mmCIF file of C-alpha atoms in Angstrom:
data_model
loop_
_atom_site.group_PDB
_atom_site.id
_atom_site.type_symbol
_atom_site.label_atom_id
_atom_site.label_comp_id
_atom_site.label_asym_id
_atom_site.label_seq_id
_atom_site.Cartn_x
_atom_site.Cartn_y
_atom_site.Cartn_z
ATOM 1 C CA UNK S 1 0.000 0.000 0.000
ATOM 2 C CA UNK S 2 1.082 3.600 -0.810
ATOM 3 C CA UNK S 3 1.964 5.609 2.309
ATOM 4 C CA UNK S 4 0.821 9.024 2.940
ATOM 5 C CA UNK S 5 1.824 12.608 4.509
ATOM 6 C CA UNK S 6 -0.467 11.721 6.939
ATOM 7 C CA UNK S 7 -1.218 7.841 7.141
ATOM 8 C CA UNK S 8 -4.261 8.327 5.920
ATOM 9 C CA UNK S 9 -4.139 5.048 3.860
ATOM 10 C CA UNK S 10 -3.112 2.533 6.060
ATOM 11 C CA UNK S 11 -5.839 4.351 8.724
ATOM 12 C CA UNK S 12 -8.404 3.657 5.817
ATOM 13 C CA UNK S 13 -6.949 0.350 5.058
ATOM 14 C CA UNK S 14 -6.788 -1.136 8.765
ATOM 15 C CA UNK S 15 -10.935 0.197 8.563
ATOM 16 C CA UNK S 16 -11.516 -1.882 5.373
ATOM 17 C CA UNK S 17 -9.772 -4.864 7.172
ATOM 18 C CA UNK S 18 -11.713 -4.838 9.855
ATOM 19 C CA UNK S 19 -15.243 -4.205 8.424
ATOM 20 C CA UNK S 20 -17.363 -6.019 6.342
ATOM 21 C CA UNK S 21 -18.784 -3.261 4.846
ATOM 22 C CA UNK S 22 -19.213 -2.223 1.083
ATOM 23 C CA UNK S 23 -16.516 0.140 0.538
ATOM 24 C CA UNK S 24 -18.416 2.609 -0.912
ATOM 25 C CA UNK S 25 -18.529 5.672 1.340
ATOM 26 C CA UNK S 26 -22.447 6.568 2.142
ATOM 27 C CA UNK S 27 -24.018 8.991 4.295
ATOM 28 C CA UNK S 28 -24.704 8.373 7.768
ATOM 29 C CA UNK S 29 -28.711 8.787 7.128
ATOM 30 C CA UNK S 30 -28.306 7.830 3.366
ATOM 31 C CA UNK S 31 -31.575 6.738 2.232
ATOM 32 C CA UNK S 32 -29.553 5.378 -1.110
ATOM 33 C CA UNK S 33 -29.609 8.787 -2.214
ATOM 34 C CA UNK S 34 -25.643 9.212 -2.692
ATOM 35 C CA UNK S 35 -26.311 10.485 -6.448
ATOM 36 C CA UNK S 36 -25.254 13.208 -7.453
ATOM 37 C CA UNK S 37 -26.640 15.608 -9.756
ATOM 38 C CA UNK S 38 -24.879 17.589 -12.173
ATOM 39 C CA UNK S 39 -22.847 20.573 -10.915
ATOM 40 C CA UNK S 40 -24.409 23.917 -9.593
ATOM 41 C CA UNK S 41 -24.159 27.011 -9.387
ATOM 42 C CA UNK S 42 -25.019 28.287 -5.684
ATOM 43 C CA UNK S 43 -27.282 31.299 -5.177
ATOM 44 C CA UNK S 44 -24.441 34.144 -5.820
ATOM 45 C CA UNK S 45 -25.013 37.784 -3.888
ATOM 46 C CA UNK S 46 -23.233 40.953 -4.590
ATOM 47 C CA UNK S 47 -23.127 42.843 -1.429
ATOM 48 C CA UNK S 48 -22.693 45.665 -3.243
ATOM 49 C CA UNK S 49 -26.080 45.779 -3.300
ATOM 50 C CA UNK S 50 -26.372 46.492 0.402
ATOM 51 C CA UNK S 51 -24.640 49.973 0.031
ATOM 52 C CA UNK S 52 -26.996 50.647 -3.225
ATOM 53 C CA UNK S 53 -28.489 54.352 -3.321
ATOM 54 C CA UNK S 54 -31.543 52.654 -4.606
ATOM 55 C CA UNK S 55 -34.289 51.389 -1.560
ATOM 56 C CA UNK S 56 -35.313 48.494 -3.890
ATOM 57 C CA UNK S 57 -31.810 47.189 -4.570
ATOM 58 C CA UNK S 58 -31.303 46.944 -0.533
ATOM 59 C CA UNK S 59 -34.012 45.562 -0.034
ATOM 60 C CA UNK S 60 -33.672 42.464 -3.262
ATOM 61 C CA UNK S 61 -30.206 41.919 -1.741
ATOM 62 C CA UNK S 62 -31.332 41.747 1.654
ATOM 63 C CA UNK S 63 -34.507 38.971 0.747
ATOM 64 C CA UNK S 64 -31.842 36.767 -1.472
ATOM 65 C CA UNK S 65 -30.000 36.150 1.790
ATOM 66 C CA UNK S 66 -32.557 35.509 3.421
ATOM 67 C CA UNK S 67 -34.149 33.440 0.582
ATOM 68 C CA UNK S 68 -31.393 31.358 0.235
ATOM 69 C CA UNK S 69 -30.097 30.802 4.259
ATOM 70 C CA UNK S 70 -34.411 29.126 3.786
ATOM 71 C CA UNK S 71 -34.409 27.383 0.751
ATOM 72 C CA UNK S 72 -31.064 26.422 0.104
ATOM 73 C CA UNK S 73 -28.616 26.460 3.525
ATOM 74 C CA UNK S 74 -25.289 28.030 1.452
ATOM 75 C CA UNK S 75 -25.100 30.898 -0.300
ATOM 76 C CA UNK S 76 -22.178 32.426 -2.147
ATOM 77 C CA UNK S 77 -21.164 36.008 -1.594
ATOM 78 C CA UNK S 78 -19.035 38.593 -3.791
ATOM 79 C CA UNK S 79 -18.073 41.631 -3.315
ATOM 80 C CA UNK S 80 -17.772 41.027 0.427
ATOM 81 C CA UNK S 81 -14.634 43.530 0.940
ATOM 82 C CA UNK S 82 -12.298 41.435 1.918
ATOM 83 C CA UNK S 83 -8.886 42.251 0.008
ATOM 84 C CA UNK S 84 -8.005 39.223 -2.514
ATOM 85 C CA UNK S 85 -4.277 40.035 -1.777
ATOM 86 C CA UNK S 86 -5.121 39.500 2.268
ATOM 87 C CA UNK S 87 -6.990 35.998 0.885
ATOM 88 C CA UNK S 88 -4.061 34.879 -1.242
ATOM 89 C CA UNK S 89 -1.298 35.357 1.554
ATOM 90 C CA UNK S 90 -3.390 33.530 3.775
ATOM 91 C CA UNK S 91 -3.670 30.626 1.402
ATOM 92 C CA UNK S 92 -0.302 30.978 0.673
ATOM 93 C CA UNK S 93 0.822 30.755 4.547
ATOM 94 C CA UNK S 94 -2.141 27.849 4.853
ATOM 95 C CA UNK S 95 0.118 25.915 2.582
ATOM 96 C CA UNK S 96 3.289 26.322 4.042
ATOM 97 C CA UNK S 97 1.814 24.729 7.300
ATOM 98 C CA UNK S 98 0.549 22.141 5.786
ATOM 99 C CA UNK S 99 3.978 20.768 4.199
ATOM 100 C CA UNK S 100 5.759 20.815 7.117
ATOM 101 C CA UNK S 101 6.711 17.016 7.616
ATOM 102 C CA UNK S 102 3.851 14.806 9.325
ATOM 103 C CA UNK S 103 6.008 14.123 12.485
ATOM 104 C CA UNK S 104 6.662 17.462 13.043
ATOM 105 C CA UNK S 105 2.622 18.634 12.650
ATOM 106 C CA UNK S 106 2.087 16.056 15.116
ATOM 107 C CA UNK S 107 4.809 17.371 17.734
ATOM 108 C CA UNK S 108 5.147 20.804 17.146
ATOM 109 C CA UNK S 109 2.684 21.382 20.088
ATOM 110 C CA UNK S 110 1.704 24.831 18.149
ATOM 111 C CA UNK S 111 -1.573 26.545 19.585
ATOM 112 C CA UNK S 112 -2.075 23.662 21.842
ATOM 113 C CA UNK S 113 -1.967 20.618 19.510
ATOM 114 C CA UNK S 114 -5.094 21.574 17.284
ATOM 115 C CA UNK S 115 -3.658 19.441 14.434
ATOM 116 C CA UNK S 116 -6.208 16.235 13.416
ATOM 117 C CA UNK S 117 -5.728 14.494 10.700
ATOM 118 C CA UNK S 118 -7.971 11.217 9.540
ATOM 119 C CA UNK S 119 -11.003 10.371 11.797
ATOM 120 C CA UNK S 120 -9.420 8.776 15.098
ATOM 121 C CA UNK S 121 -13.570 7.825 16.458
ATOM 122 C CA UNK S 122 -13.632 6.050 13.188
ATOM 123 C CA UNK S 123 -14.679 2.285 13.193
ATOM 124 C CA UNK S 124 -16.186 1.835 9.939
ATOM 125 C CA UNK S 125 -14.494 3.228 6.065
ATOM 126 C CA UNK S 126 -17.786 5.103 6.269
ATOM 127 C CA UNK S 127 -16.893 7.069 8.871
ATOM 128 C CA UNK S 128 -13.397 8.218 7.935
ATOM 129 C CA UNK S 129 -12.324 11.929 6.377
ATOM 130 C CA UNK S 130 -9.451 11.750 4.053
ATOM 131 C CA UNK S 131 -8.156 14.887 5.387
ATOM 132 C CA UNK S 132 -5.940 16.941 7.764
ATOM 133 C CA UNK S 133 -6.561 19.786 9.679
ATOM 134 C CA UNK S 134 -5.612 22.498 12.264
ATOM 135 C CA UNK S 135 -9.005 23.572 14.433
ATOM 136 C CA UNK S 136 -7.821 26.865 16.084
ATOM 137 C CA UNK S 137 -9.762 28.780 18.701
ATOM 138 C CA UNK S 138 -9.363 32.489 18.319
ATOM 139 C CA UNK S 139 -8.594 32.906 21.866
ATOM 140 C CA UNK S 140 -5.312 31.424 20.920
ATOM 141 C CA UNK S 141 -4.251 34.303 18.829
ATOM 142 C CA UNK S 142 -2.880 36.654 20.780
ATOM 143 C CA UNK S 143 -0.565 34.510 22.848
ATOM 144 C CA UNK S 144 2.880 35.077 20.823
ATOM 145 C CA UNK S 145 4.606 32.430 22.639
ATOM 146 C CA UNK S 146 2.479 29.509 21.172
ATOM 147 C CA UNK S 147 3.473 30.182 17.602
ATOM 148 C CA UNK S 148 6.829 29.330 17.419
ATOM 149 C CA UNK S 149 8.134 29.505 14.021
ATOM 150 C CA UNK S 150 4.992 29.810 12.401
ATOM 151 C CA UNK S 151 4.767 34.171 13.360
ATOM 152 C CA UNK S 152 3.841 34.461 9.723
ATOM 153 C CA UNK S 153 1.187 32.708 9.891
ATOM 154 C CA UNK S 154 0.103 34.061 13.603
ATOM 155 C CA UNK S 155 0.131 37.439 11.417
ATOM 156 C CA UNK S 156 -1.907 36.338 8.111
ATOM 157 C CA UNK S 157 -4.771 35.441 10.510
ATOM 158 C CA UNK S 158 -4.307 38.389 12.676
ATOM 159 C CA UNK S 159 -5.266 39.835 9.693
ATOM 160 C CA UNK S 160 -7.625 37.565 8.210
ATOM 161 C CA UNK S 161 -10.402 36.714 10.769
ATOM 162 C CA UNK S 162 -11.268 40.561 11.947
ATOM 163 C CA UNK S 163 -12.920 41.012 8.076
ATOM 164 C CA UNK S 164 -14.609 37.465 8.181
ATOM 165 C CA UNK S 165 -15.873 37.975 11.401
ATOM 166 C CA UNK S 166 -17.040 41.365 10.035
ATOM 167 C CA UNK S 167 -19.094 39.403 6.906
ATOM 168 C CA UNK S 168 -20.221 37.161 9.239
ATOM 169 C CA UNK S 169 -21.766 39.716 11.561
ATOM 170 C CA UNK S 170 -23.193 41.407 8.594
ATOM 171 C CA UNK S 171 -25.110 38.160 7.847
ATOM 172 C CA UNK S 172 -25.758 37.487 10.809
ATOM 173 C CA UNK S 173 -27.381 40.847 11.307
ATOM 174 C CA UNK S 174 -29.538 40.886 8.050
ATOM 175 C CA UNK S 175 -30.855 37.311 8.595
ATOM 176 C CA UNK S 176 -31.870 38.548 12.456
ATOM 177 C CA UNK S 177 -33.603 41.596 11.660
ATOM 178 C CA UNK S 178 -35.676 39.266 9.198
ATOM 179 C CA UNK S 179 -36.752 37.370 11.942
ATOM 180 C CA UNK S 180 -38.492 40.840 13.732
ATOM 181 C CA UNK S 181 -34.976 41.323 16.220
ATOM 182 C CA UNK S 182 -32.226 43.698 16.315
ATOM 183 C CA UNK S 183 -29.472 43.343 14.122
ATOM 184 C CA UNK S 184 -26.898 42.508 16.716
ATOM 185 C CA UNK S 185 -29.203 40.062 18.538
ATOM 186 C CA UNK S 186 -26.501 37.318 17.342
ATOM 187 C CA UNK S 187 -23.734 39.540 17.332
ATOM 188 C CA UNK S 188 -24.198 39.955 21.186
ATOM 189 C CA UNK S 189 -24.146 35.893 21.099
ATOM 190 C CA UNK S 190 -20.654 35.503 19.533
ATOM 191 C CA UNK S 191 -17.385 37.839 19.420
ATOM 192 C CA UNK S 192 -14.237 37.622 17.838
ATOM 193 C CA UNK S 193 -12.473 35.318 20.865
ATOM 194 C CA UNK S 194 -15.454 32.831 20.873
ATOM 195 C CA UNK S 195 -15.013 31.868 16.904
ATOM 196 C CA UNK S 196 -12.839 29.337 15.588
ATOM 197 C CA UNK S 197 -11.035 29.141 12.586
ATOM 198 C CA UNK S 198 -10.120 25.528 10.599
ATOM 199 C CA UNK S 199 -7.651 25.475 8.288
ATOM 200 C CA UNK S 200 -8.442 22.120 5.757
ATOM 201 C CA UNK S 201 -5.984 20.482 3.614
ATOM 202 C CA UNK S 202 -7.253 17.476 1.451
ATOM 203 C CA UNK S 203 -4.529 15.043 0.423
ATOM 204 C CA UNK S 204 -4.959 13.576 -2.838
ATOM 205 C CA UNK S 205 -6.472 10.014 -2.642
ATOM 206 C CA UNK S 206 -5.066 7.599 -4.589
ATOM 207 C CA UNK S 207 -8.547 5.525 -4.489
ATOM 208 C CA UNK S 208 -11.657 6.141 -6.487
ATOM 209 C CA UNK S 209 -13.355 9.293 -5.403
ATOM 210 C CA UNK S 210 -16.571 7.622 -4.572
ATOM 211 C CA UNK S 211 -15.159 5.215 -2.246
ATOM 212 C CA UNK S 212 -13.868 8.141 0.407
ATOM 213 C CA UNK S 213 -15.154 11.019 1.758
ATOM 214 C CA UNK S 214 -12.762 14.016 1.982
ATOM 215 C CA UNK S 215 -14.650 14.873 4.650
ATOM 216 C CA UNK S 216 -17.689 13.158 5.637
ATOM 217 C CA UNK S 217 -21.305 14.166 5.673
ATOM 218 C CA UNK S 218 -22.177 16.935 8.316
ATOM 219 C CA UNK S 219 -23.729 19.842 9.569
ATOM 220 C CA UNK S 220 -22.386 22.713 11.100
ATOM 221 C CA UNK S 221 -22.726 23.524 14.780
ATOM 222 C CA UNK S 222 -22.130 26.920 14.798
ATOM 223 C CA UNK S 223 -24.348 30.241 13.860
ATOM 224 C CA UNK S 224 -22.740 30.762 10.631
ATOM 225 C CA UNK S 225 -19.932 29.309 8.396
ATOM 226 C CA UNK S 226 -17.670 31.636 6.014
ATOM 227 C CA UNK S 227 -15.783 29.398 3.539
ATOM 228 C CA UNK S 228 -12.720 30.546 1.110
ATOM 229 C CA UNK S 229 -12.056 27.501 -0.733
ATOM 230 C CA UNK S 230 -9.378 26.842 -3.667
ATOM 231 C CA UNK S 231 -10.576 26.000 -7.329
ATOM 232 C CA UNK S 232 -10.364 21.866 -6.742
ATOM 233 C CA UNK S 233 -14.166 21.135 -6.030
ATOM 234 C CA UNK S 234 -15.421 18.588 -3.886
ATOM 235 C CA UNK S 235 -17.588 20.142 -1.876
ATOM 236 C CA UNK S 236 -21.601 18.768 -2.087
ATOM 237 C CA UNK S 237 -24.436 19.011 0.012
ATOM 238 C CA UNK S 238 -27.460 18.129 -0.126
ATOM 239 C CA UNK S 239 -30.367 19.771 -1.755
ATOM 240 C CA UNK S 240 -33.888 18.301 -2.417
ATOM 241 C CA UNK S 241 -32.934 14.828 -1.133
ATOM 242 C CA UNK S 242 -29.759 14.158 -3.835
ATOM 243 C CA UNK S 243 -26.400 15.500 -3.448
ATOM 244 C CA UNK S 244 -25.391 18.735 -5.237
ATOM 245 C CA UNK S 245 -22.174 19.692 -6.313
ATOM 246 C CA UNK S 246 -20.820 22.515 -5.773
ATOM 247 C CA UNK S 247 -19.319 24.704 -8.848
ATOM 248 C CA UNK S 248 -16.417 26.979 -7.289
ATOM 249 C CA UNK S 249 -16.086 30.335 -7.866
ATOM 250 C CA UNK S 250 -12.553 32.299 -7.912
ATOM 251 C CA UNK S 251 -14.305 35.163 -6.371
ATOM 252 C CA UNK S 252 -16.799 34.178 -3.619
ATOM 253 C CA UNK S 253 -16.941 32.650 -0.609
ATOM 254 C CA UNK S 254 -19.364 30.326 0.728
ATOM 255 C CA UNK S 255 -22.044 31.096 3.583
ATOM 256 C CA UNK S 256 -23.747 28.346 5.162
ATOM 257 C CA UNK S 257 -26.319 28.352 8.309
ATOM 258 C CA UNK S 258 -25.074 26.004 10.959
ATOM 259 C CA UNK S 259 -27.415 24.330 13.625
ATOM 260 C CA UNK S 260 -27.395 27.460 15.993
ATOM 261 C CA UNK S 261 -29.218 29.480 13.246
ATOM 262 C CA UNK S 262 -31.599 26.629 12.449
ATOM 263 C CA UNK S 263 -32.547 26.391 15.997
ATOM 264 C CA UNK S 264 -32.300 30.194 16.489
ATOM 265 C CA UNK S 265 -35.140 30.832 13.693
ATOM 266 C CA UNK S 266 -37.393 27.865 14.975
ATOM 267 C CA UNK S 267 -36.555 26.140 11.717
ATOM 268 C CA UNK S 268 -36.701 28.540 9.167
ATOM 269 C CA UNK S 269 -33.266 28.858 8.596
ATOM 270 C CA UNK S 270 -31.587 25.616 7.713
ATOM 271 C CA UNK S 271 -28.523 23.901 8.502
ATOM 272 C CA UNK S 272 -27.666 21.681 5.427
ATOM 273 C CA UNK S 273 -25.848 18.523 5.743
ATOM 274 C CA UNK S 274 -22.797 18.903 3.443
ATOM 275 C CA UNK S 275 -19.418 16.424 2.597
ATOM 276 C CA UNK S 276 -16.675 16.719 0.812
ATOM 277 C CA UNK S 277 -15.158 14.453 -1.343
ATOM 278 C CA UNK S 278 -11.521 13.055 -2.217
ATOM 279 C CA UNK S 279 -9.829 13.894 -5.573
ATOM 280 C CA UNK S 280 -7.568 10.968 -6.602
ATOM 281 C CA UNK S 281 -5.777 13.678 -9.054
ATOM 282 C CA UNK S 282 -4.997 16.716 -6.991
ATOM 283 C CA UNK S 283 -5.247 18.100 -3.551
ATOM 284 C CA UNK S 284 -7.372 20.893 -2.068
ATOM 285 C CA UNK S 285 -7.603 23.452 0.290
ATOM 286 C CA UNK S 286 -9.959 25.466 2.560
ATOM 287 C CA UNK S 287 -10.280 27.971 5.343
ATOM 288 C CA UNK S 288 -13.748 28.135 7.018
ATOM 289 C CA UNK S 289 -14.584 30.270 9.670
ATOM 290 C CA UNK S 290 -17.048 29.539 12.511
ATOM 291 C CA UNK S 291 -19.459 32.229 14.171
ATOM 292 C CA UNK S 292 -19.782 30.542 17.232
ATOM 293 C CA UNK S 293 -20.583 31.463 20.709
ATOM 294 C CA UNK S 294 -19.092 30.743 23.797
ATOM 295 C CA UNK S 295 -20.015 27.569 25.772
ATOM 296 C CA UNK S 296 -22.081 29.436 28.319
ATOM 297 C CA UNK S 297 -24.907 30.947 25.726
ATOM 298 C CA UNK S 298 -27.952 29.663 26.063
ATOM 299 C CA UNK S 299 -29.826 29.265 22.758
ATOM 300 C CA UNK S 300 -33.441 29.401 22.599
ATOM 301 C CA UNK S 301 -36.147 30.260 19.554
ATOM 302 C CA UNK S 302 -36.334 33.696 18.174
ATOM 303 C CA UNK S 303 -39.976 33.830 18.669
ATOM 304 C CA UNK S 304 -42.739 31.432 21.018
ATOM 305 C CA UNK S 305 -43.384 28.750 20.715
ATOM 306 C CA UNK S 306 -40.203 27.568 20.620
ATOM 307 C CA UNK S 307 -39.312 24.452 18.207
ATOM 308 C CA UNK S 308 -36.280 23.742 20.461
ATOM 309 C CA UNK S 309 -36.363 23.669 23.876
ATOM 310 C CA UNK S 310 -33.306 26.297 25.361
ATOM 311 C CA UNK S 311 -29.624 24.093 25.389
ATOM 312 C CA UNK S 312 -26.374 25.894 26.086
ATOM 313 C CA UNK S 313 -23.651 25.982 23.267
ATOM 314 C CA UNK S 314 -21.781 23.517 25.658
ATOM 315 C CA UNK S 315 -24.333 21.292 26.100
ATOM 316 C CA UNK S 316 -24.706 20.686 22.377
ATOM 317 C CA UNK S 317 -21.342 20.199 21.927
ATOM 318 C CA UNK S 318 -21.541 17.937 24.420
ATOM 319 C CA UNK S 319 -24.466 15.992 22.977
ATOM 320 C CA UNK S 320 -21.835 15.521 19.939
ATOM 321 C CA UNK S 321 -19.013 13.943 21.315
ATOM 322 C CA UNK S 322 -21.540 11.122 22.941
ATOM 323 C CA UNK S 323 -23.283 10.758 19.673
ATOM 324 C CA UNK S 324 -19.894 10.321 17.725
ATOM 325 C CA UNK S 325 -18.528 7.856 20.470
ATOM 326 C CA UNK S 326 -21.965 6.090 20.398
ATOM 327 C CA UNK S 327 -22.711 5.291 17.330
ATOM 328 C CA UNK S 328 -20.131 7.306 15.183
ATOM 329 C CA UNK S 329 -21.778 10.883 13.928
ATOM 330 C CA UNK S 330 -23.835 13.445 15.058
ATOM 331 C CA UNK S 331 -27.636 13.341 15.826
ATOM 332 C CA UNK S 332 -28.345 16.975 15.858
ATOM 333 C CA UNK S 333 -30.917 18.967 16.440
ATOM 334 C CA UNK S 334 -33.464 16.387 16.493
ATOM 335 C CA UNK S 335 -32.313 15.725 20.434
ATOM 336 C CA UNK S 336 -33.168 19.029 21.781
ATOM 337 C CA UNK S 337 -37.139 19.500 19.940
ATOM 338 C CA UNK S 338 -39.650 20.019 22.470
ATOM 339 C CA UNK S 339 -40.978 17.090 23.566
ATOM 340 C CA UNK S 340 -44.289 17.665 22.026
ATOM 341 C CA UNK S 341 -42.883 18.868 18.546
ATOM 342 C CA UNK S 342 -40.133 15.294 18.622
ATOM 343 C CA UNK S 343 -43.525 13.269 18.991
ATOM 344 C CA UNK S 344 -45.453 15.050 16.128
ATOM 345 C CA UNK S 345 -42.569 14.515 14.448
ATOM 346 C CA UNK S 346 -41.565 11.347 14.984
ATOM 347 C CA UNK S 347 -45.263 9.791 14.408
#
């Protein structure tokens, strides 16, 4: 078997080995829906329309966010003033981390260990994400010392989250004030040390594409995800019970609602379960940022009655990590309905 920068193969391999399974990767709640339709083209705003002179033009670009965090879950975004030089030098430093050698990612004990690579809760191929990452909580930014070598990079974020946060806020806001509250009601919810950044790097995998996820099906957890993604592809999610593919686009980046809005908006916002998957030709890259909150927030509904009962961000999270040890993903959402709405719903 080929090695890889990380062992991603022999991790897959010892899976395979051990399972009787298919080895075609599905969906945890596949319903033999793994299809995928042709490529498309996401809902694309120009936030230029939000500074327009003209009333109308506001208000269009304002009800195609919000049209498309309903119908659709993602949403691409241009025009979003963030300077393309500031996105290529972070991309470019992104990079950089990612070559250093395996053992050294591993040991380098940089921001407190938030490198992951593979799925370590994995015990089926189905459950595994050809991938590597570093998960790093804002908080972490400041503190010099824990950089190391890597200042440049401690210095390309420095600059980089302050304007996603600021696009995220601005979503945040105009999706809010749809839903009859203030514009900062989720701003007040989240700031800039309770956010977390993930820096993705997607190895290319030297099996067929279908077989392995890049990374496997999901939802969010946060409020609000802001993507900057290279020109590979990969990314899908799923849209009117098939899976979608998403066509990139050199000059947007990708908004999707995460489970806090869903539960937020009693539903009308929704958080849409997305994977990505592996290129056996090249490999990819992404940054997403997370508009989260801190553990402490309580989240209820936007409006009574409630479709959620209230749960604290850390309670959620903690809901998670059982559900992944359990039985190897997520549940959700579908845990924390009020008792009345999980029967209706469950009839």
């Amino acid at each position: 078997m080929i090695d890889s920068n990380p062992p991603l193969l022999n991790h897959y391999g010892a899976l395979l080995r051990n399972s009787a399974e298919p080895q075609k990767a599905k969906s945890f709640n596949d319903k033999d829906n793994n299809t995928v339709v042709d490529a498309c083209e996401l809902p694309l705003i120009d936030l230029n329309g939000l500074k327009s002179c003209n009333v109308r033009e506001r208000l269009a670009c304002t009800a195609s966010i919000c049209k498309a965090a309903s119908e659709w879950g993602f949403f691409q975004v241009i025009n979003h003033g963030i300077n393309p030089e500031l996105l290529r030098n972070m991309r470019e430093e992104q990079m950089k981390l990612f070559r250093v050698p395996f053992e050294k990612k591993v040991t380098c004990g940089l921001l407190n260990n938030p490198y992951r690579w593979g799925t370590p809760t994995a015990t089926r191929s189905n459950q595994f994400s050809w991938s590597e990452a570093f998960h790093i909580p804002l908080t972490m930014i400041s503190e010099e010392a824990c950089w190391g070598e890597f200042s440049t990079l401690r210095e390309a974020i420095n600059e980089f989250t302050p304007a996603m946060l600021e696009v995220s806020r601005l979503l945040a806001g105009i999706l809010a004030e749809n839903m009859g509250h203030p514009t900062d009601a989720v701003e007040k919810l989240c700031d800039a040390s309770t956010c977390f950044l993930r820096l993705n790097h997607y190895p290319f995998c030297p099996k067929s594409k279908e077989e392995i996820f890049g990374l496997v099906p999901h939802t969010d957890s946060d409020f609000l995800t802001i993507l900057y993604q290279d020109q590979v592809g990969g990314l899908q999610l799923m849209k009117d019970s098939k899976w979608v593919a998403v066509k990139p686009n050199p000059e947007a980046l990708i908004v999707n609602i995460g489970d806090l809005f869903q539960a937020w908006s009693n539903d009308e916002y929704k958080s849409v379960e997305h994977k990505v998957v592996a290129n056996d030709k090249v490999e990819r890259y992404s940054i997403a940022y997370f508009l989260c909150p801190s553990y402490t927030t309580m989240i209820s509904g936007c409006k009574e009655p409630s479709t959620y009962r209230k749960f604290t961000f850390g309670e959620y999270r903690q809901q998670i990590q059982e559900d992944v040890k359990k039985i190897g993903h997520k549940i959700g959402l579908s845990k924390f309905l009020h008792k009345d709405t999980y029967t209706t719903a469950t009839v």
